[in-house]
Amino acid sequence: GNTNISYKLENRYDTYMEVPVYMCQYGGEVTVNIVVDRLGRVLAAKIDEETSKSDDGCLQRAAIQAAQNTRFNNSQQAPKAQNGSITFRFVSQ
């Protein structure tokens, strides 16, 4: 299905944003909290239970996998472990 993606990671930009491929029946919005290193790699990804508007495990798995594969720009000025988030808006199929 189709997915709209937005993210928040101060003073960083994406160099690769994976668009999730999913076969889930329903749609919804899933926010994933991420931790990114200075090289732009996602070190950790976890569902934000408070802001996500879907508890569909299928959508959550697709969001986590896509978040883990996302890459951001290299920044030596960034913290060693920078917190941010990615929000996936899945369109119902």
Short mmCIF file of C-alpha atoms in Angstrom, two decimals:
data_model
loop_
_atom_site.label_atom_id
_atom_site.label_comp_id
_atom_site.label_asym_id
_atom_site.label_seq_id
_atom_site.Cartn_x
_atom_site.Cartn_y
_atom_site.Cartn_z
CA GLY A 1 0.00 0.00 0.00
CA ASN A 2 0.87 3.67 -0.08
CA THR A 3 2.74 5.36 2.77
CA ASN A 4 3.42 9.01 3.67
CA ILE A 5 6.54 9.57 5.75
CA SER A 6 7.80 12.48 7.86
CA TYR A 7 10.61 12.68 10.40
CA LYS A 8 12.13 14.86 13.09
CA LEU A 9 15.89 14.79 13.57
CA GLU A 10 17.37 18.18 14.39
CA ASN A 11 19.87 19.55 11.83
CA ARG A 12 19.95 16.28 9.88
CA TYR A 13 18.48 15.15 6.57
CA ASP A 14 17.79 11.73 5.14
CA THR A 15 20.10 10.18 2.57
CA TYR A 16 18.00 7.03 2.24
CA MET A 17 14.39 6.75 3.34
CA GLU A 18 12.92 3.29 2.99
CA VAL A 19 9.27 3.29 2.01
CA PRO A 20 7.69 0.29 3.72
CA VAL A 21 6.23 -2.45 1.59
CA TYR A 22 3.34 -3.94 3.50
CA MET A 23 0.42 -6.26 2.98
CA CYS A 24 -1.55 -5.14 6.04
CA GLN A 25 -5.32 -4.93 5.70
CA TYR A 26 -5.86 -1.65 7.55
CA GLY A 27 -4.23 1.77 7.59
CA GLY A 28 -3.05 3.98 10.39
CA GLU A 29 -0.30 6.21 11.71
CA VAL A 30 2.74 4.72 13.43
CA THR A 31 5.49 6.83 15.03
CA VAL A 32 8.87 5.22 15.64
CA ASN A 33 11.35 6.79 18.06
CA ILE A 34 14.88 6.45 16.68
CA VAL A 35 18.45 6.89 17.88
CA VAL A 36 20.93 7.88 15.17
CA ASP A 37 24.74 7.91 15.32
CA ARG A 38 27.04 10.53 13.79
CA LEU A 39 27.42 8.42 10.63
CA GLY A 40 23.65 8.58 10.08
CA ARG A 41 22.87 4.97 10.98
CA VAL A 42 19.77 4.15 13.00
CA LEU A 43 21.04 2.44 16.15
CA ALA A 44 17.65 1.82 17.76
CA ALA A 45 14.01 1.99 16.70
CA LYS A 46 11.00 1.60 18.98
CA ILE A 47 7.28 2.25 18.53
CA ASP A 48 6.09 5.43 20.28
CA GLU A 49 3.01 4.03 22.01
CA GLU A 50 1.76 7.48 23.09
CA THR A 51 1.65 9.16 19.68
CA SER A 52 1.01 6.21 17.35
CA LYS A 53 -2.57 6.01 16.15
CA SER A 54 -2.46 2.32 15.29
CA ASP A 55 -1.77 -0.74 17.38
CA ASP A 56 -1.84 -3.03 14.32
CA GLY A 57 1.19 -5.32 14.70
CA CYS A 58 1.51 -5.69 10.93
CA LEU A 59 1.88 -1.92 10.43
CA GLN A 60 4.20 -1.61 13.43
CA ARG A 61 6.54 -4.32 12.08
CA ALA A 62 6.66 -2.60 8.67
CA ALA A 63 7.41 0.77 10.33
CA ILE A 64 10.20 -0.62 12.55
CA GLN A 65 11.88 -2.38 9.63
CA ALA A 66 11.72 0.73 7.43
CA ALA A 67 13.02 2.94 10.27
CA GLN A 68 15.97 0.60 10.91
CA ASN A 69 16.95 0.77 7.23
CA THR A 70 16.74 4.57 6.98
CA ARG A 71 20.00 6.53 6.75
CA PHE A 72 20.75 10.17 7.56
CA ASN A 73 23.61 12.49 6.67
CA ASN A 74 26.99 12.18 8.38
CA SER A 75 27.46 14.91 11.01
CA GLN A 76 30.41 15.13 13.37
CA GLN A 77 28.63 18.02 15.14
CA ALA A 78 25.69 15.79 16.09
CA PRO A 79 25.52 13.98 19.41
CA LYS A 80 27.00 10.46 19.44
CA ALA A 81 23.47 9.16 19.90
CA GLN A 82 20.85 11.60 18.60
CA ASN A 83 17.16 11.08 19.33
CA GLY A 84 14.48 11.65 16.74
CA SER A 85 11.35 10.11 15.26
CA ILE A 86 9.85 8.92 12.00
CA THR A 87 6.10 8.91 11.42
CA PHE A 88 4.58 6.54 8.86
CA ARG A 89 1.03 7.18 7.65
CA PHE A 90 -0.18 3.96 6.06
CA VAL A 91 -3.09 4.20 3.62
CA SER A 92 -5.72 1.51 4.09
CA GLN A 93 -5.78 -1.06 1.29
#
